[in-house]
Amino acid sequence: MGSRALLMLTNFNFKTTVSSFGSASNPFFLIKNNLRTRNFSTKTRSSLQPPDLPGLAETARISLAPNEVEEFAPKIGQVIDWFGQLQAVDLDNVEPAIRADTEGDNLREDAPQTFENK
Amino acid sequence: MLSTIQPPRYLSRFPLRGRTKSRSFHILSSAQPVTKTCFAADQSQILSIRDSLLNRHLSAVELTHSYLDRLKQTEPHINCFLHVSDPDKVLKQAQDIDDKIKRNEEVGPLAGVLVAIKDNICTADMPSTGGSYILEGYRPPFDATAVKRLKDLGAIVVGKTNLDEFGMGSTTEASAFKVTANPWDLSRVPGGSSGGSAASVSARQCVVSLGSDTGGSVRQPASFCGVVGLKPTYGRVSRFGLMAYASSLDVIGCFGSSVADTGILLHAISGHDSLDATSSKREVPDFTSQFTYASSLKSRPLEGLRVGLIRETVDAGVDSGVKSAIEGAAAHLEQLGCVLKEVSLLSFSLGLPAYYILASSESSSNLSRYDGVRYGNQASSDELNALYEESRAKGFGSEVKMRILMGTYALSAGYYDAYYKRAQQVRTIIRKSFKAALDENDILISPAAPSAAYKIGEKKNDPLAMYAGDIMTVNVNLAGLPALVLPCGFVEGGAVGLPVGLQIIGAAFDEEKLVKVGHIFEQTLEGYNFVPPLVTDVGGASPEL
């Protein structure tokens, strides 16, 4: 995956960060570092704002007002901490499921079809 | 209060010659005409309507007037609808049905049945906003497949119901436009995200309605509003025309005031659709052929049915009133002959964070289409990115924005493996554990929610508290299984109590068994009235015959 290549470029120790997601002591500090090293834009960030929210908002193409950032940051932080509990689960050798169903026969015949040349 | 015994052929997709069929079953039928305001939950309104129309006891126009009047009287209290169809158009459709019947022409099996559609399901001739400002006033150029199938069978769409924006929420408070109230207690929520659809059936503003279920959005409001909600297996109903929230979890589900009606509605909309690549090619059995009516039931009709009560759903954290209602329902099932035992699903609690990771991530991708360019409201700007950012900032509500941001985070480089992939792996574990449980049991039961309806505003500021309420329902979406929720009792609250629903979960594509069990359960459940006082208070104009 391209993301892994990026991580190698930035000399980022993935394992450390993963193990810290579960910890209560300010995981965002480490996430902040992670994003800074991978951030190639020239935009400066205020050190008062939680750094990941503006970056995410830019990726998601939603402009956030400062009061929204203030309002969302703790809530999103809380939920993402809660997501972190999945780190503790032993998931070795478990196949990821793209969706629930096991039917995979929804492809049409591999036969050429002629369409109108519009 | 017996319902008609209906030969299954009645509900085939092809319109039948009304007259000949009705003559034969008129002798057998003992259905009461709808105008005797029999809103009892164990009757099939759809079958009663069909009987009354074909036997000329009632005209479609009179029936429509009755429902529209009740809608007009109850709507200011509960605010279910974002858009109500023009009454003249609706009455004209009803008139057309009456004319056809007069001329002895075929009418579809859902002729004259008033249906409400959740506003995230596209309807060509009405606005479809998804509960969001970004699509305010948007009129889709097509009907969703489910809507098209209903219209082809003669159903009349009475309006579009309120929802949490794009299906994200569990109370219908996250709608951009209005808050819907629970007909049982106007200070409480109807549940979400299909709160408007559930409340409108509960208040008898329409006969049945369609909703969507991604994490419990049909089942939880059904429990809160005291109506029946049916979530089909993933792939049973085409998602074409359903505004996508989480594509691997979304399904279109049905609401009705009885299991029979909900089953009939599901049968009408199910089936393969080439426009939805995830729709199943499996045969759709006639769910309605499972109906056996109270008079012809033997003493233990569900003899030998193996029922598993999910232990984790009656543990700590569940309201004691809900627990006792479920225990009562379990006892009722045992009386009907079921073999009840407790089942433990060890990975149960993992489902909730896994669900929210998957749903937020998929929604962050699905909602990227709302860019102010293709459709919907556009903010003015000179630069493209600013145009996107402003349009989306103005169009989306805060819950949607938060979920998109969380999803963007969970999918971003470096976090994909930690969150999204792990959530998918948890999905595999949950699928397997449900499959194992359903190999040993015919059905599984649980409450649909840990409590009855909350007060409006109670959960608004605490997202985790809101999410915690979905614990009973999300695992079923992750496993893609079908589930039925039907009212089984009450807890304290409101004027006469607040309804509680029993959730019955079946194996994949086994909706038939769910409908059969649910139908027998509700026919034999005594001592409960699941019509909210709002309906009886308002009176409703029942036309004189």
XYZ file of C-alpha atoms in Angstrom:
663
model
C 0.000 0.000 0.000
C 1.188 3.478 -0.790
C 0.725 4.518 2.821
C 3.331 2.024 3.964
C 5.835 3.510 1.585
C 5.144 6.950 2.979
C 5.723 5.659 6.479
C 9.104 4.271 5.497
C 10.087 7.594 3.991
C 9.315 9.465 7.162
C 11.153 6.971 9.323
C 8.084 6.602 11.420
C 7.921 3.847 14.019
C 4.488 2.423 13.411
C 4.604 -0.120 16.203
C 5.122 2.401 18.974
C 2.178 4.490 17.951
C -0.108 1.501 17.613
C 0.614 0.366 21.131
C 0.002 3.848 22.472
C -3.439 4.200 20.945
C -4.834 2.137 23.744
C -3.224 4.247 26.448
C -5.109 7.013 28.099
C -2.142 9.347 28.408
C -2.549 11.783 25.605
C -2.356 9.618 22.499
C -2.934 12.707 20.438
C 0.585 13.896 21.152
C 1.932 11.002 19.148
C -0.643 11.409 16.440
C 0.342 15.060 16.177
C 3.962 14.049 15.518
C 2.898 11.514 12.979
C 0.898 13.992 10.975
C 3.542 16.712 11.121
C 6.193 14.478 9.660
C 3.909 13.383 6.892
C 2.506 16.785 6.161
C 3.902 18.167 2.979
C 1.850 21.317 2.768
C 3.243 24.670 3.741
C 0.276 25.626 5.873
C 1.197 26.538 9.418
C -0.832 25.231 12.266
C -1.581 26.997 15.487
C -0.201 24.950 18.336
C -3.351 25.709 20.333
C -5.648 23.791 18.044
C -5.831 20.004 18.089
C -3.754 19.408 15.014
C -5.509 16.563 13.399
C -8.906 18.163 12.987
C -7.989 20.902 10.499
C -5.943 18.397 8.506
C -8.834 15.984 8.387
C -11.234 18.758 7.481
C -9.024 19.708 4.570
C -8.898 16.098 3.363
C -12.651 15.799 3.699
C -13.212 19.137 1.963
C -15.283 20.590 4.773
C -14.391 24.002 6.144
C -14.663 24.133 9.908
C -15.215 27.307 11.868
C -12.995 27.708 14.958
C -15.934 27.207 17.288
C -16.779 23.982 15.466
C -13.225 22.742 15.885
C -13.500 23.489 19.600
C -16.827 21.722 19.813
C -15.889 18.663 17.780
C -12.358 18.006 18.955
C -13.187 16.592 22.410
C -16.127 14.580 21.098
C -14.154 13.129 18.212
C -11.221 12.504 20.538
C -13.466 10.601 22.897
C -14.897 8.434 20.144
C -11.518 7.689 18.616
C -10.166 6.668 22.018
C -13.118 4.355 22.277
C -12.302 2.916 18.824
C -8.888 2.125 20.217
C -10.264 -0.788 22.217
C -10.096 -2.917 19.077
C -6.320 -2.808 19.362
C -6.496 -5.120 22.337
C -8.300 -7.840 20.428
C -6.287 -10.732 19.045
C -7.071 -10.711 15.367
C -4.238 -12.811 13.957
C -5.315 -15.050 11.132
C -8.754 -13.483 10.852
C -9.745 -12.584 7.304
C -11.225 -9.110 6.967
C -14.815 -9.247 5.685
C -15.633 -6.655 3.059
C -19.321 -7.157 3.682
C -21.629 -9.653 5.247
C -22.781 -11.741 2.347
C -20.950 -14.708 0.938
C -22.486 -14.529 -2.526
C -19.976 -13.525 -5.114
C -21.740 -14.361 -8.290
C -22.964 -10.935 -9.256
C -20.616 -10.513 -12.179
C -21.869 -10.739 -15.706
C -20.476 -13.153 -18.273
C -17.001 -12.315 -19.473
C -18.257 -11.850 -22.997
C -17.847 -8.743 -25.111
C -20.908 -6.574 -25.613
C -21.279 -4.120 -28.439
C -22.538 -0.693 -27.522
C -23.738 2.091 -29.787
C -20.930 4.252 -30.990
C -22.237 7.570 -29.725
C -60.768 -9.966 15.304
C -59.958 -12.571 12.757
C -58.179 -11.707 9.621
C -58.916 -13.121 6.233
C -57.312 -16.317 5.165
C -55.588 -15.269 2.038
C -54.401 -17.641 -0.658
C -50.749 -16.840 -1.308
C -51.336 -16.229 -4.975
C -53.067 -13.010 -4.082
C -49.762 -11.454 -3.362
C -47.950 -12.386 -6.521
C -46.386 -9.529 -8.356
C -48.797 -9.710 -11.241
C -52.119 -7.992 -10.679
C -54.913 -10.495 -10.434
C -58.421 -10.403 -11.711
C -59.904 -8.969 -8.573
C -63.462 -10.119 -8.955
C -63.183 -13.885 -9.300
C -60.746 -14.262 -6.438
C -62.684 -12.110 -4.071
C -65.884 -14.001 -4.622
C -64.315 -17.221 -3.445
C -62.696 -15.839 -0.356
C -65.584 -13.590 0.582
C -67.344 -16.688 1.862
C -64.349 -17.633 3.971
C -63.501 -14.184 5.162
C -64.578 -12.648 8.355
C -62.537 -9.502 8.047
C -63.977 -6.406 9.553
C -64.068 -3.427 7.251
C -61.373 -0.912 8.061
C -63.898 1.776 8.880
C -64.755 0.140 12.166
C -61.475 1.750 13.267
C -60.004 -1.612 14.100
C -56.399 -0.634 14.586
C -55.539 -3.698 16.605
C -52.009 -4.731 15.936
C -52.709 -8.331 15.164
C -54.837 -7.690 12.124
C -53.492 -7.192 8.666
C -54.589 -3.764 7.505
C -53.420 -4.490 3.985
C -55.542 -7.603 3.668
C -58.544 -5.890 5.262
C -58.216 -2.989 2.869
C -58.025 -5.297 -0.109
C -61.071 -7.184 1.032
C -63.042 -4.017 1.679
C -62.122 -2.464 -1.648
C -62.865 -5.501 -3.746
C -66.129 -6.169 -1.969
C -67.092 -2.537 -2.381
C -67.536 -2.081 1.397
C -65.258 0.870 1.145
C -63.890 3.016 -1.617
C -60.251 3.914 -1.926
C -61.222 7.577 -1.824
C -63.001 7.182 1.512
C -60.092 5.237 2.905
C -57.632 7.864 1.725
C -59.718 10.654 3.220
C -59.757 8.831 6.528
C -55.975 8.522 6.631
C -55.321 12.028 5.336
C -57.629 13.534 7.956
C -55.867 11.648 10.704
C -52.544 12.744 9.264
C -53.637 16.362 9.307
C -54.816 16.117 12.911
C -51.806 14.289 14.329
C -49.051 15.896 12.269
C -48.795 19.174 14.245
C -48.096 17.085 17.360
C -45.568 14.648 15.985
C -44.049 16.205 12.821
C -43.300 12.987 10.981
C -43.275 14.271 7.452
C -40.797 16.409 5.576
C -43.030 16.386 2.550
C -46.665 15.395 2.270
C -48.007 14.593 -1.187
C -50.535 16.967 -2.629
C -53.887 15.640 -1.347
C -55.500 16.172 -4.745
C -52.936 13.944 -6.423
C -53.332 11.295 -3.752
C -57.119 11.371 -4.026
C -56.864 11.170 -7.805
C -54.785 7.993 -7.492
C -57.401 6.622 -5.114
C -60.140 7.582 -7.559
C -58.320 5.755 -10.351
C -58.269 2.624 -8.220
C -61.981 2.945 -7.512
C -62.696 3.392 -11.210
C -60.700 0.295 -12.064
C -62.554 -1.738 -9.487
C -65.869 -0.456 -10.818
C -64.873 -1.558 -14.287
C -63.877 -4.995 -12.908
C -60.280 -4.418 -13.927
C -57.275 -5.851 -12.138
C -55.804 -3.842 -9.345
C -52.473 -4.612 -7.693
C -52.308 -6.364 -4.329
C -51.319 -3.104 -2.634
C -53.999 -1.015 -4.304
C -55.184 1.774 -2.053
C -52.533 1.111 0.603
C -51.008 4.368 1.808
C -47.243 4.182 2.211
C -44.817 6.692 3.683
C -41.235 6.641 2.467
C -38.181 7.666 4.466
C -36.642 10.740 2.897
C -33.325 9.095 2.075
C -35.085 6.886 -0.480
C -35.419 8.585 -3.846
C -38.838 9.368 -5.230
C -39.032 10.998 -8.618
C -42.020 13.222 -8.105
C -41.215 14.434 -4.606
C -38.283 16.132 -2.912
C -35.780 13.743 -1.367
C -33.508 15.558 1.034
C -32.002 12.792 3.147
C -32.834 15.083 6.075
C -30.049 17.440 5.035
C -29.778 21.063 3.914
C -27.336 20.049 1.249
C -30.169 18.354 -0.641
C -32.902 20.795 0.272
C -35.385 20.906 -2.576
C -33.597 18.196 -4.535
C -35.898 16.152 -6.753
C -34.319 12.928 -7.982
C -34.818 12.040 -11.631
C -35.772 8.460 -10.741
C -37.629 6.330 -8.250
C -35.791 3.905 -6.012
C -36.421 0.304 -7.056
C -38.307 -0.387 -3.811
C -40.576 2.616 -4.444
C -41.109 1.635 -8.061
C -42.161 -1.869 -7.037
C -44.643 -0.501 -4.520
C -46.136 1.902 -7.042
C -46.421 -0.869 -9.635
C -48.475 -2.871 -7.150
C -50.880 0.009 -6.608
C -49.599 1.566 -3.405
C -50.126 5.294 -2.890
C -47.126 7.235 -1.582
C -48.462 9.688 0.950
C -45.220 11.515 1.728
C -41.560 11.489 2.772
C -40.742 11.057 6.405
C -38.250 12.711 8.707
C -34.953 11.075 9.574
C -31.587 11.739 11.106
C -29.477 13.366 8.412
C -28.377 10.701 5.931
C -29.306 8.031 8.441
C -26.691 9.071 10.963
C -28.239 9.063 14.375
C -30.537 7.177 16.716
C -33.154 9.752 17.640
C -34.238 11.712 14.529
C -32.996 14.857 16.328
C -30.167 15.179 13.806
C -32.539 16.111 11.012
C -31.788 19.501 9.489
C -35.440 20.383 9.364
C -37.469 19.279 12.357
C -37.643 16.971 15.344
C -40.216 14.206 15.257
C -42.016 13.323 18.484
C -42.946 9.873 19.726
C -46.731 9.385 19.464
C -46.678 7.653 22.877
C -45.173 10.680 24.638
C -44.663 13.914 22.753
C -41.673 14.867 24.916
C -39.754 11.802 23.781
C -37.933 10.790 20.648
C -39.377 8.240 18.214
C -35.949 6.645 17.821
C -33.813 6.864 14.713
C -32.797 7.167 12.140
C -36.175 6.123 10.622
C -38.095 7.906 13.383
C -40.538 9.609 11.037
C -41.465 6.355 9.307
C -41.996 4.542 12.606
C -43.995 7.362 14.181
C -46.230 7.778 11.151
C -47.232 4.101 11.210
C -47.638 4.253 14.986
C -49.948 7.268 14.673
C -51.828 5.495 11.885
C -51.101 8.329 9.447
C -50.381 5.660 6.835
C -50.748 1.899 6.624
C -47.098 0.925 6.235
C -43.835 2.691 5.604
C -40.313 2.133 4.344
C -37.210 2.955 6.313
C -33.541 2.081 6.131
C -31.454 0.102 8.609
C -27.683 0.460 8.808
C -27.121 -0.081 12.534
C -30.646 -0.557 13.843
C -32.389 2.381 12.242
C -35.587 0.418 11.566
C -35.589 -1.842 14.592
C -34.906 0.672 17.345
C -37.618 3.163 16.254
C -40.028 0.238 15.857
C -39.359 -0.641 19.492
C -39.695 2.975 20.664
C -42.938 3.577 18.745
C -44.632 0.240 19.393
C -44.818 -0.905 15.777
C -43.363 -3.818 13.848
C -40.059 -3.275 12.060
C -38.460 -5.781 9.714
C -34.848 -5.633 8.598
C -34.225 -8.006 5.706
C -30.991 -9.859 4.977
C -28.363 -7.700 3.288
C -28.997 -8.161 -0.422
C -32.641 -9.177 -0.121
C -33.932 -5.742 -1.133
C -32.323 -3.586 -3.797
C -30.500 -0.530 -2.480
C -30.855 1.316 -5.773
C -32.256 4.720 -4.884
C -31.340 4.508 -1.195
C -28.923 7.327 -0.410
C -25.848 5.431 0.647
C -24.584 5.824 4.193
C -22.514 2.666 4.738
C -22.744 0.529 1.639
C -21.769 -2.745 3.272
C -24.400 -2.358 6.001
C -27.388 -0.443 4.548
C -30.676 -2.178 3.863
C -34.192 -0.905 3.213
C -36.608 -2.130 5.881
C -40.342 -2.118 6.470
C -42.666 -0.807 9.163
C -46.230 -1.917 9.766
C -48.731 -2.121 12.582
C -48.704 -5.918 12.335
C -46.209 -8.589 11.357
C -48.489 -9.600 8.492
C -48.433 -6.130 6.933
C -44.688 -5.828 7.346
C -44.191 -9.231 5.728
C -46.453 -8.338 2.810
C -44.567 -5.092 2.285
C -41.204 -6.834 2.397
C -42.343 -9.405 -0.105
C -43.436 -6.623 -2.432
C -40.059 -4.902 -2.496
C -37.715 -7.912 -2.338
C -35.907 -9.535 -5.177
C -32.921 -9.241 -7.444
C -32.280 -5.932 -9.159
C -29.657 -5.636 -11.873
C -29.153 -2.019 -10.832
C -27.769 -3.115 -7.434
C -24.686 -5.289 -7.713
C -25.063 -6.438 -4.118
C -28.649 -7.598 -4.504
C -29.097 -11.325 -4.136
C -30.295 -13.520 -6.966
C -31.930 -15.907 -4.519
C -35.579 -16.749 -4.913
C -37.865 -14.734 -2.718
C -40.236 -17.140 -0.981
C -43.735 -15.948 -0.349
C -43.337 -14.726 3.255
C -47.049 -14.375 3.524
C -47.798 -18.043 2.985
C -46.644 -18.595 6.572
C -49.669 -16.842 8.018
C -51.901 -18.991 10.155
C -54.599 -17.194 11.997
C -55.457 -17.383 15.663
C -58.557 -19.479 15.108
C -56.709 -22.246 13.346
C -53.672 -22.388 15.609
C -53.134 -25.579 17.535
C -52.217 -25.305 21.158
C -48.440 -25.225 20.864
C -47.914 -23.981 17.305
C -44.169 -23.409 17.635
C -43.459 -26.798 19.180
C -39.791 -27.607 19.071
C -38.572 -24.270 17.794
C -35.149 -23.644 19.317
C -34.867 -20.092 20.612
C -31.627 -18.618 21.925
C -31.782 -15.600 24.235
C -28.545 -13.651 23.842
C -27.167 -13.413 27.367
C -25.131 -10.279 26.739
C -28.293 -8.353 25.891
C -29.993 -8.944 29.233
C -26.963 -8.173 31.360
C -26.166 -5.018 33.289
C -26.805 -1.793 31.445
C -30.256 -2.812 30.276
C -33.279 -1.136 31.824
C -35.004 -3.439 34.302
C -38.375 -2.700 32.709
C -37.018 -3.821 29.329
C -35.531 -6.966 30.867
C -38.840 -7.979 32.377
C -40.700 -7.277 29.130
C -38.250 -9.536 27.295
C -38.536 -12.213 29.962
C -42.294 -12.020 29.547
C -41.911 -12.424 25.797
C -39.587 -15.381 26.307
C -42.137 -16.995 28.608
C -44.817 -16.419 25.969
C -42.635 -18.147 23.383
C -42.185 -21.087 25.732
C -45.937 -21.325 26.113
C -46.145 -21.541 22.342
C -43.894 -24.572 22.451
C -40.448 -23.077 21.945
C -37.382 -24.545 23.561
C -35.636 -21.602 25.163
C -32.028 -21.436 26.209
C -29.427 -18.789 26.825
C -26.739 -18.238 24.248
C -23.526 -16.370 24.822
C -21.942 -14.446 21.965
C -18.525 -13.578 23.321
C -17.638 -11.007 20.677
C -20.920 -9.159 21.144
C -19.541 -5.995 22.708
C -16.902 -5.586 20.008
C -19.586 -4.996 17.456
C -20.312 -1.452 18.518
C -16.873 0.125 17.969
C -16.364 -2.007 14.874
C -19.684 -0.825 13.495
C -18.937 2.842 14.119
C -15.513 2.568 12.528
C -16.937 0.878 9.441
C -19.960 3.142 9.207
C -18.004 6.378 9.682
C -15.368 5.285 7.202
C -17.791 4.208 4.529
C -19.918 7.282 5.048
C -16.905 9.584 4.680
C -16.471 8.065 1.249
C -20.142 7.905 0.299
C -20.866 11.477 1.315
C -18.064 12.862 -0.792
C -20.535 12.968 -3.671
C -22.326 15.891 -1.978
C -20.000 18.505 -3.323
C -22.436 21.232 -4.304
C -21.729 20.578 -7.970
C -23.629 17.455 -9.018
C -26.789 18.267 -7.106
C -27.998 20.102 -4.065
C -27.202 23.496 -2.653
C -24.048 25.264 -3.751
C -22.155 27.946 -1.881
C -20.656 30.628 -4.057
C -16.913 30.755 -4.342
C -14.195 31.628 -6.848
C -12.045 28.617 -6.205
C -13.020 24.950 -6.546
C -11.772 23.615 -3.213
C -13.311 26.546 -1.394
C -16.576 25.843 -3.229
C -16.535 22.256 -2.033
C -15.556 23.226 1.492
C -18.176 25.939 1.853
C -21.004 23.965 0.256
C -20.342 21.002 2.479
C -19.799 23.099 5.595
C -23.096 24.874 5.072
C -25.023 21.813 3.910
C -24.062 19.196 6.488
C -25.132 19.124 10.108
C -22.689 18.599 12.969
C -23.292 14.860 13.464
C -22.602 14.228 9.791
C -19.489 16.389 9.850
C -18.158 14.559 12.892
C -18.721 11.160 11.357
C -17.080 12.187 8.108
C -14.071 13.473 10.036
C -13.848 10.296 12.116
C -14.123 8.216 8.997
C -11.499 10.237 7.214
C -9.226 9.684 10.187
C -9.849 5.947 10.359
C -9.115 5.541 6.669
C -6.109 7.802 6.449
C -2.666 6.496 5.704
C -1.214 4.774 8.719
C -4.531 4.280 10.450
C -6.293 2.068 7.915
C -4.800 -1.106 9.353
C -5.331 -0.028 12.924
C -8.985 0.824 12.534
C -10.789 -0.069 9.340
C -9.061 -3.363 8.675
C -9.396 -4.438 12.298
C -13.078 -3.550 12.227
C -13.489 -5.737 9.149
C -11.762 -8.561 10.961
C -14.110 -8.094 13.896
C -16.936 -8.325 11.386
C -15.687 -11.774 10.367
C -15.604 -12.886 13.998
C -19.130 -11.614 14.611
C -20.456 -13.266 11.446
C -18.975 -16.572 12.518
C -20.294 -16.357 16.062
C -23.826 -15.603 14.862
C -23.653 -18.393 12.318
C -22.565 -20.840 15.013
C -25.364 -19.682 17.302
C -27.918 -19.995 14.492
C -26.724 -23.474 13.620
C -27.724 -24.554 17.104
C -30.865 -22.429 17.390
C -33.598 -21.586 14.923
C -33.836 -17.973 16.032
C -32.128 -15.690 18.519
C -33.966 -13.130 20.621
C -32.928 -9.988 22.439
C -34.328 -6.565 23.275
C -34.166 -4.061 20.421
C -32.733 -1.348 22.668
C -31.450 -1.153 26.254
C -34.259 1.219 27.231
C -37.524 2.676 26.021
C -37.668 6.034 24.259
C -35.465 8.794 25.694
C -36.539 12.360 26.279
C -35.875 14.778 23.438
C -32.480 16.381 24.019
C -31.295 13.793 26.533
C -28.510 12.245 24.446
C -27.714 15.136 22.175
C -24.390 16.209 23.609
C -22.861 12.881 24.412
C -22.044 10.886 21.287
C -20.855 7.791 23.143
C -24.056 7.649 25.197
C -26.034 7.868 21.973
C -23.944 5.165 20.309
C -24.267 2.893 23.332
C -27.995 2.627 22.656
C -27.281 0.758 19.421
C -25.594 -2.178 21.121
C -28.508 -4.546 20.538
C -28.837 -3.880 16.861
C -25.465 -3.255 15.197
C -24.176 -6.819 15.326
C -27.053 -7.942 13.143
C -26.016 -5.453 10.449
C -22.405 -6.553 10.665
C -23.487 -10.146 10.163
C -25.961 -9.150 7.422
C -28.764 -11.150 9.040
C -32.496 -10.471 8.998
C -34.288 -9.351 12.153
C -37.835 -8.568 13.171
C -38.848 -6.292 16.025
C -42.355 -6.453 17.367
C -43.909 -4.818 20.417
C -44.034 -7.187 23.381
C -44.734 -5.057 26.434
C -44.476 -1.713 28.156
C -42.339 0.154 30.651
C -43.303 3.099 32.845
C -43.419 6.492 31.232
C -45.700 8.749 29.240
C -49.449 8.687 29.718
C -50.012 4.933 29.428
C -46.483 3.552 29.357
C -43.801 3.311 26.683
C -43.656 0.328 24.336
C -40.780 -2.136 24.265
C -39.912 -4.303 21.298
C -38.614 -7.865 21.106
C -35.965 -8.452 18.470
C -35.998 -11.811 16.694
C -32.904 -12.596 14.624
C -32.842 -15.274 11.959
C -30.340 -16.953 9.697
C -29.432 -15.276 6.423
C -32.379 -15.110 3.989
C -34.681 -16.748 6.543
C -37.217 -13.901 6.755
C -39.929 -16.499 6.277
C -39.280 -18.015 9.692
C -39.139 -14.610 11.350
C -42.474 -13.579 9.872
C -44.045 -16.892 10.830
C -42.859 -16.755 14.439
C -43.674 -13.060 14.790
C -47.134 -13.517 13.359
C -47.987 -16.338 15.746
C -46.483 -14.389 18.657
C -48.585 -11.306 18.032
C -51.772 -13.242 17.332
C -51.491 -14.981 20.688
C -50.232 -12.071 22.778
C -53.061 -10.933 24.982
C -53.717 -7.962 27.191
C -51.775 -5.323 25.301
C -53.000 -2.451 23.187
C -50.295 -1.030 20.975
C -52.278 1.908 19.599
C -50.941 5.145 21.087
C -53.457 7.330 22.936
C -52.743 10.136 20.461
C -54.649 8.211 17.802
C -57.693 7.524 19.926
C -57.649 11.055 21.356
C -57.594 12.607 17.960
C -60.530 10.417 17.045
C -59.890 10.299 13.343
C -62.619 10.672 10.840
C -63.824 7.197 10.051
C -66.187 7.470 7.151
C -69.694 6.155 7.543
C -70.508 3.262 5.288
